[in-house]
GROMACS .gro file of C-alpha atoms in nm:
model
  335
    1MET     CA    1   4.967  -1.741   4.866
    2LYS     CA    2   5.026  -1.610   4.505
    3THR     CA    3   4.640  -1.732   4.349
    4VAL     CA    4   4.541  -1.492   4.653
    5ARG     CA    5   4.739  -1.276   4.547
    6PHE     CA    6   4.670  -1.270   4.226
    7VAL     CA    7   4.287  -1.251   4.282
    8LEU     CA    8   4.283  -0.992   4.496
    9ALA     CA    9   4.511  -0.745   4.202
   10LEU     CA   10   4.259  -0.893   3.904
   11LEU     CA   11   3.972  -0.746   4.204
   12SER     CA   12   4.175  -0.402   4.216
   13LEU     CA   13   4.170  -0.398   3.851
   14SER     CA   14   3.812  -0.438   3.785
   15LEU     CA   15   3.722  -0.183   4.049
   16ILE     CA   16   3.971   0.102   3.926
   17ALA     CA   17   3.849   0.018   3.512
   18PRO     CA   18   3.567   0.177   3.473
   19VAL     CA   19   3.667   0.460   3.688
   20GLN     CA   20   3.940   0.546   3.450
   21SER     CA   21   3.705   0.455   3.156
   22ALA     CA   22   3.444   0.713   3.327
   23LYS     CA   23   3.728   0.952   3.324
   24ALA     CA   24   3.829   0.909   2.949
   25ALA     CA   25   3.507   1.115   2.807
   26ASP     CA   26   3.387   1.411   2.902
   27VAL     CA   27   3.075   1.381   2.774
   28ILE     CA   28   2.841   1.085   2.623
   29CYS     CA   29   2.655   1.111   2.308
   30TYR     CA   30   2.462   0.800   2.202
   31ASN     CA   31   2.416   0.715   1.824
   32CYS     CA   32   2.742   0.932   1.742
   33PRO     CA   33   2.901   0.681   1.471
   34PRO     CA   34   3.189   0.782   1.307
   35GLU     CA   35   3.065   0.608   0.964
   36TRP     CA   36   2.778   0.823   0.962
   37ALA     CA   37   2.692   1.177   0.847
   38ASP     CA   38   3.082   1.248   0.948
   39TRP     CA   39   3.096   1.275   1.329
   40ALA     CA   40   3.448   1.169   1.352
   41SER     CA   41   3.534   1.463   1.176
   42MET     CA   42   3.266   1.636   1.454
   43LEU     CA   43   3.438   1.495   1.726
   44LYS     CA   44   3.803   1.567   1.651
   45ALA     CA   45   3.701   1.934   1.605
   46ILE     CA   46   3.508   1.937   1.968
   47LYS     CA   47   3.839   1.791   2.055
   48ALA     CA   48   4.034   2.014   1.947
   49ASP     CA   49   3.831   2.354   2.011
   50LEU     CA   50   3.661   2.234   2.343
   51ASN     CA   51   3.907   1.974   2.495
   52TYR     CA   52   3.621   1.760   2.493
   53ASP     CA   53   3.688   1.373   2.484
   54ILE     CA   54   3.372   1.179   2.360
   55PRO     CA   55   3.364   0.857   2.220
   56HIS     CA   56   3.236   0.686   1.915
   57ASP     CA   57   2.905   0.536   1.926
   58ASN     CA   58   2.747   0.311   1.664
   59LYS     CA   59   2.422   0.310   1.761
   60ASN     CA   60   2.091   0.392   1.595
   61SER     CA   61   1.798   0.587   1.664
   62GLY     CA   62   1.584   0.335   1.822
   63GLN     CA   63   1.867   0.145   2.017
   64ALA     CA   64   2.010   0.536   2.169
   65LEU     CA   65   1.681   0.598   2.303
   66ALA     CA   66   1.652   0.259   2.442
   67GLN     CA   67   1.966   0.269   2.618
   68ILE     CA   68   1.846   0.614   2.800
   69LEU     CA   69   1.524   0.517   2.878
   70ALA     CA   70   1.701   0.187   3.043
   71GLU     CA   71   1.960   0.402   3.246
   72LYS     CA   72   1.715   0.672   3.403
   73ASN     CA   73   1.738   0.616   3.725
   74ASN     CA   74   2.102   0.660   3.714
   75PRO     CA   75   2.192   0.823   3.337
   76VAL     CA   76   2.522   0.781   3.167
   77GLY     CA   77   2.487   0.939   2.860
   78ASP     CA   78   2.449   1.346   2.813
   79ILE     CA   79   2.359   1.401   2.440
   80GLY     CA   80   2.080   1.156   2.221
   81TYR     CA   81   2.157   1.218   1.881
   82PHE     CA   82   1.828   1.094   1.669
   83GLY     CA   83   1.559   1.081   1.374
   84VAL     CA   84   1.383   1.338   1.441
   85THR     CA   85   1.063   1.090   1.527
   86PHE     CA   86   1.251   0.959   1.775
   87GLY     CA   87   1.375   1.312   1.927
   88MET     CA   88   1.020   1.303   1.906
   89LYS     CA   89   0.977   0.993   2.132
   90ALA     CA   90   1.235   1.089   2.350
   91LYS     CA   91   1.047   1.362   2.472
   92ALA     CA   92   0.741   1.195   2.504
   93GLN     CA   93   0.901   0.948   2.722
   94ASP     CA   94   1.072   1.192   2.935
   95ALA     CA   95   1.410   1.109   2.814
   96LEU     CA   96   1.512   1.458   2.735
   97GLU     CA   97   1.541   1.767   2.928
   98PRO     CA   98   1.501   2.122   2.762
   99TYR     CA   99   1.762   2.302   2.653
  100LYS     CA  100   1.790   2.573   2.381
  101PRO     CA  101   2.120   2.603   2.203
  102ALA     CA  102   2.273   2.903   2.109
  103LYS     CA  103   2.173   2.995   1.775
  104SER     CA  104   1.871   2.793   1.797
  105ASP     CA  105   1.692   3.108   1.756
  106GLN     CA  106   1.777   3.080   1.391
  107VAL     CA  107   1.670   2.739   1.334
  108SER     CA  108   1.308   2.722   1.114
  109ALA     CA  109   0.988   2.654   1.426
  110GLY     CA  110   0.979   2.344   1.210
  111LEU     CA  111   1.265   2.195   1.277
  112LYS     CA  112   1.298   2.196   1.691
  113ASP     CA  113   1.062   2.180   1.985
  114ALA     CA  114   0.917   2.501   2.052
  115ASP     CA  115   1.044   2.444   2.436
  116GLY     CA  116   1.350   2.306   2.321
  117TYR     CA  117   1.326   1.945   2.421
  118TRP     CA  118   1.539   1.836   2.074
  119THR     CA  119   1.707   2.096   1.794
  120THR     CA  120   1.788   1.977   1.418
  121ILE     CA  121   2.115   1.982   1.336
  122HIS     CA  122   2.145   1.896   0.977
  123SER     CA  123   1.928   1.732   0.749
  124GLY     CA  124   1.954   1.459   0.445
  125THR     CA  125   1.775   1.354   0.177
  126LEU     CA  126   1.666   1.018   0.110
  127GLY     CA  127   1.794   0.862  -0.260
  128LEU     CA  128   2.008   0.523  -0.340
  129PHE     CA  129   2.335   0.506  -0.260
  130VAL     CA  130   2.491   0.336  -0.524
  131ASN     CA  131   2.861   0.151  -0.591
  132LYS     CA  132   2.842   0.138  -0.945
  133ASP     CA  133   3.099  -0.115  -0.989
  134ALA     CA  134   2.930  -0.359  -0.765
  135LEU     CA  135   2.659  -0.377  -1.013
  136GLY     CA  136   2.824  -0.605  -1.252
  137GLY     CA  137   2.750  -0.361  -1.568
  138LYS     CA  138   2.386  -0.354  -1.481
  139PRO     CA  139   2.265   0.045  -1.537
  140VAL     CA  140   2.213   0.233  -1.241
  141PRO     CA  141   1.850   0.260  -1.108
  142ALA     CA  142   1.661   0.583  -1.153
  143CYS     CA  143   1.356   0.494  -1.030
  144TRP     CA  144   1.270   0.293  -0.654
  145LYS     CA  145   1.019   0.017  -0.903
  146ASP     CA  146   1.365  -0.062  -1.068
  147LEU     CA  147   1.495  -0.173  -0.825
  148LEU     CA  148   1.237  -0.508  -0.820
  149LYS     CA  149   1.353  -0.586  -1.190
  150PRO     CA  150   1.501  -0.973  -1.147
  151ASP     CA  151   1.838  -0.772  -1.230
  152TYR     CA  152   1.869  -0.629  -0.875
  153LYS     CA  153   1.848  -0.936  -0.695
  154GLY     CA  154   2.065  -1.002  -0.379
  155MET     CA  155   2.176  -0.598  -0.464
  156VAL     CA  156   1.909  -0.372  -0.256
  157GLY     CA  157   1.981  -0.299   0.065
  158TYR     CA  158   1.769  -0.056   0.377
  159LEU     CA  159   1.823  -0.041   0.742
  160ASP     CA  160   1.550  -0.192   0.919
  161PRO     CA  161   1.233   0.022   0.905
  162SER     CA  162   1.133  -0.125   1.280
  163SER     CA  163   1.445  -0.009   1.464
  164ALA     CA  164   1.662   0.249   1.269
  165ALA     CA  165   1.500   0.600   1.145
  166VAL     CA  166   1.698   0.583   0.780
  167GLY     CA  167   1.490   0.238   0.767
  168TYR     CA  168   1.077   0.457   0.848
  169VAL     CA  169   1.219   0.715   0.613
  170GLY     CA  170   1.244   0.538   0.324
  171ALA     CA  171   0.928   0.356   0.432
  172VAL     CA  172   0.782   0.704   0.450
  173ALA     CA  173   0.971   0.843   0.076
  174ILE     CA  174   0.854   0.499  -0.114
  175ASN     CA  175   0.505   0.515   0.024
  176LEU     CA  176   0.452   0.858  -0.080
  177ALA     CA  177   0.634   0.820  -0.413
  178LEU     CA  178   0.426   0.555  -0.482
  179GLY     CA  179   0.104   0.737  -0.434
  180GLY     CA  180   0.036   0.664  -0.058
  181SER     CA  181  -0.063   0.878   0.249
  182GLU     CA  182  -0.006   0.919   0.613
  183ALA     CA  183  -0.318   0.706   0.644
  184ASN     CA  184  -0.231   0.474   0.382
  185PHE     CA  185   0.053   0.249   0.406
  186ASP     CA  186  -0.058  -0.010   0.138
  187PRO     CA  187   0.216   0.141  -0.125
  188ALA     CA  188   0.507   0.093   0.095
  189ILE     CA  189   0.386  -0.233   0.243
  190ASN     CA  190   0.323  -0.359  -0.125
  191PHE     CA  191   0.678  -0.268  -0.209
  192PHE     CA  192   0.869  -0.407   0.060
  193LYS     CA  193   0.649  -0.737  -0.038
  194ASP     CA  194   0.769  -0.782  -0.383
  195LEU     CA  195   1.123  -0.619  -0.271
  196ARG     CA  196   1.176  -0.959  -0.027
  197LYS     CA  197   1.115  -1.132  -0.379
  198ASN     CA  198   1.448  -0.980  -0.460
  199ASP     CA  199   1.658  -1.096  -0.148
  200PRO     CA  200   1.719  -0.777  -0.021
  201ILE     CA  201   1.971  -0.704   0.234
  202VAL     CA  202   1.835  -0.537   0.586
  203PRO     CA  203   2.071  -0.468   0.864
  204LYS     CA  204   1.996  -0.273   1.134
  205GLN     CA  205   2.300  -0.003   1.139
  206THR     CA  206   2.476   0.221   0.921
  207SER     CA  207   2.656   0.015   0.601
  208TYR     CA  208   2.824   0.270   0.479
  209ALA     CA  209   3.111   0.050   0.501
  210ARG     CA  210   2.953  -0.230   0.319
  211VAL     CA  211   2.845  -0.049   0.034
  212VAL     CA  212   3.166   0.134  -0.058
  213SER     CA  213   3.349  -0.200  -0.028
  214GLY     CA  214   3.064  -0.359  -0.301
  215GLU     CA  215   2.874  -0.583  -0.058
  216MET     CA  216   2.595  -0.390  -0.080
  217PRO     CA  217   2.553  -0.224  -0.407
  218ILE     CA  218   2.249  -0.045  -0.345
  219LEU     CA  219   2.124   0.115  -0.011
  220PHE     CA  220   1.900   0.325   0.035
  221ASP     CA  221   2.058   0.632   0.258
  222TYR     CA  222   2.103   1.000   0.240
  223ASP     CA  223   2.257   1.214  -0.013
  224PHE     CA  224   2.525   1.269   0.274
  225ASN     CA  225   2.678   0.974   0.255
  226ALA     CA  226   2.632   0.874  -0.079
  227TYR     CA  227   2.907   1.188  -0.159
  228ARG     CA  228   3.126   1.129   0.076
  229ALA     CA  229   3.231   0.799  -0.047
  230LYS     CA  230   3.172   0.961  -0.421
  231TYR     CA  231   3.401   1.263  -0.361
  232SER     CA  232   3.660   1.023  -0.121
  233GLU     CA  233   3.660   0.704  -0.147
  234LYS     CA  234   3.849   0.474  -0.442
  235GLY     CA  235   3.536   0.403  -0.696
  236ASN     CA  236   3.237   0.490  -0.849
  237PHE     CA  237   2.994   0.598  -0.638
  238GLU     CA  238   2.663   0.815  -0.713
  239PHE     CA  239   2.344   0.941  -0.533
  240VAL     CA  240   1.991   0.884  -0.712
  241ILE     CA  241   1.736   1.085  -0.610
  242PRO     CA  242   1.396   0.833  -0.750
  243CYS     CA  243   1.228   0.993  -1.016
  244GLU     CA  244   0.884   0.921  -0.840
  245GLY     CA  245   1.002   1.139  -0.573
  246SER     CA  246   1.152   1.085  -0.234
  247VAL     CA  247   1.147   1.316   0.153
  248VAL     CA  248   1.387   1.568   0.336
  249PHE     CA  249   1.462   1.424   0.654
  250PRO     CA  250   1.636   1.634   1.001
  251TYR     CA  251   1.820   1.459   1.219
  252VAL     CA  252   1.836   1.621   1.594
  253VAL     CA  253   2.015   1.618   1.971
  254GLY     CA  254   1.854   1.633   2.270
  255LEU     CA  255   2.018   1.681   2.641
  256VAL     CA  256   1.932   1.381   2.817
  257LYS     CA  257   1.709   1.431   3.113
  258ASN     CA  258   1.993   1.443   3.450
  259ALA     CA  259   2.254   1.400   3.215
  260PRO     CA  260   2.598   1.337   3.458
  261ASN     CA  261   2.788   1.584   3.243
  262LYS     CA  262   2.556   1.820   3.167
  263GLU     CA  263   2.742   2.159   3.129
  264LYS     CA  264   2.950   2.031   2.903
  265ALA     CA  265   2.670   1.859   2.712
  266LYS     CA  266   2.551   2.214   2.663
  267LYS     CA  267   2.876   2.370   2.554
  268VAL     CA  268   2.866   2.024   2.260
  269LEU     CA  269   2.541   2.116   2.140
  270ASP     CA  270   2.585   2.496   2.160
  271TYR     CA  271   2.937   2.393   1.925
  272LEU     CA  272   2.705   2.191   1.678
  273LEU     CA  273   2.497   2.450   1.567
  274SER     CA  274   2.757   2.695   1.565
  275ASP     CA  275   2.889   2.849   1.276
  276LYS     CA  276   3.218   2.637   1.244
  277GLY     CA  277   2.962   2.340   1.343
  278GLN     CA  278   2.732   2.391   1.054
  279ALA     CA  279   3.019   2.443   0.844
  280ILE     CA  280   3.200   2.106   0.929
  281TRP     CA  281   2.862   1.952   0.876
  282THR     CA  282   2.830   2.140   0.507
  283ASN     CA  283   3.189   1.989   0.450
  284ALA     CA  284   3.018   1.632   0.484
  285TYR     CA  285   2.750   1.737   0.235
  286LEU     CA  286   2.467   1.782   0.473
  287ARG     CA  287   2.203   2.063   0.461
  288PRO     CA  288   2.267   2.305   0.789
  289ALA     CA  289   1.933   2.361   1.004
  290ARG     CA  290   2.097   2.739   1.038
  291PRO     CA  291   2.048   2.957   0.680
  292ILE     CA  292   2.410   2.940   0.623
  293GLU     CA  293   2.551   3.000   0.273
  294LEU     CA  294   2.737   2.659   0.178
  295PRO     CA  295   3.005   2.683   0.000
  296GLU     CA  296   3.046   2.689  -0.379
  297ALA     CA  297   3.314   2.418  -0.375
  298VAL     CA  298   3.017   2.208  -0.208
  299LYS     CA  299   2.735   2.315  -0.370
  300LYS     CA  300   2.905   2.236  -0.686
  301LYS     CA  301   2.940   1.853  -0.589
  302PHE     CA  302   2.554   1.825  -0.539
  303LEU     CA  303   2.290   1.688  -0.773
  304PRO     CA  304   2.097   1.949  -0.960
  305ASP     CA  305   1.828   2.163  -0.766
  306SER     CA  306   1.605   2.033  -1.075
  307ASP     CA  307   1.665   1.634  -0.880
  308TYR     CA  308   1.609   1.764  -0.547
  309ALA     CA  309   1.280   1.942  -0.655
  310ARG     CA  310   1.165   1.566  -0.596
  311ALA     CA  311   1.244   1.564  -0.275
  312LYS     CA  312   0.941   1.682  -0.031
  313ASN     CA  313   0.933   1.823   0.342
  314VAL     CA  314   0.737   1.626   0.514
  315ASP     CA  315   0.534   1.693   0.837
  316TRP     CA  316   0.726   1.433   1.051
  317GLY     CA  317   0.516   1.500   1.430
  318GLN     CA  318   0.245   1.310   1.151
  319MET     CA  319   0.478   1.068   1.086
  320GLU     CA  320   0.545   0.950   1.406
  321ASN     CA  321   0.221   0.924   1.499
  322VAL     CA  322   0.123   0.670   1.213
  323GLN     CA  323   0.472   0.480   1.292
  324LYS     CA  324   0.331   0.222   1.516
  325GLY     CA  325   0.112   0.127   1.287
  326PHE     CA  326   0.340   0.108   0.970
  327VAL     CA  327   0.587  -0.103   1.193
  328ASP     CA  328   0.304  -0.320   1.326
  329ARG     CA  329   0.232  -0.436   0.950
  330TYR     CA  330   0.617  -0.444   0.836
  331LEU     CA  331   0.674  -0.686   1.111
  332ALA     CA  332   0.338  -0.893   1.029
  333GLU     CA  333   0.311  -0.900   0.688
  334VAL     CA  334   0.705  -0.826   0.555
  335ARG     CA  335   1.007  -0.937   0.805
   0.00000   0.00000   0.00000
């Protein structure tokens, strides 16, 4: 009899637990990891100002889209945060529904979907996030080609370009910097082939903590993560825009189609583009999507404008069109 009561008690707990878990979150945002772009501070601010609980979510762009598509018939997520190419894919695969957040009219036309399926909230410049203490006395690399030197064997990391948005951005940056084009990814493929001889580390998800710990001395990453480490972590960190050049990349949000918490999700999207929301991004060294002035204290912490002149804007719509071709080649020729 005791066994029966115990089983019934477990059964009742299993039925109650999901309900309690669901009630704990007011809005579900896929791919809002606390260590990336300082989403931790943004979610705390949303809790303080809107009183909405949004749980941390450690997916990357590709995983977020896959989850939304898997749940299409019974949506769980409310908001998707993506690298812009995955935002475009989400629209194309009918994973999002249109919503134009308040003040999105101040976002440049090239940084938002005309119908409101996705909107940029901030952008980053891709380069090298370097833990100087973990280099073992070797110089901070200044160029993409420096990474191919035997000195950096086992020290270089990049996120998997077949899965993570930042991985593909790195591939585009390298390809254009080394003379390639949207129609010719040979320079990037050849670079990754050569880099493979240097035993690179290729994780699928955000690796900020691995750089800070020294496990991964060099990572292809955005300026905002490197600055965050430089000014808030113990250690010596640098951000490098490689001498051959790099690219600027926008990150976007979209409302999940048939989102279960739609009205709350809309208020969150409004918040991300509000004056306060955009200011929070700049505190995390992100370039705001709206034309607000960077606080002087933040601006001083960035590399000089002369370095940023090497980072180019790209037609990411076209890059999204050629992404599959690159990924197929990467999987066949590099991995």
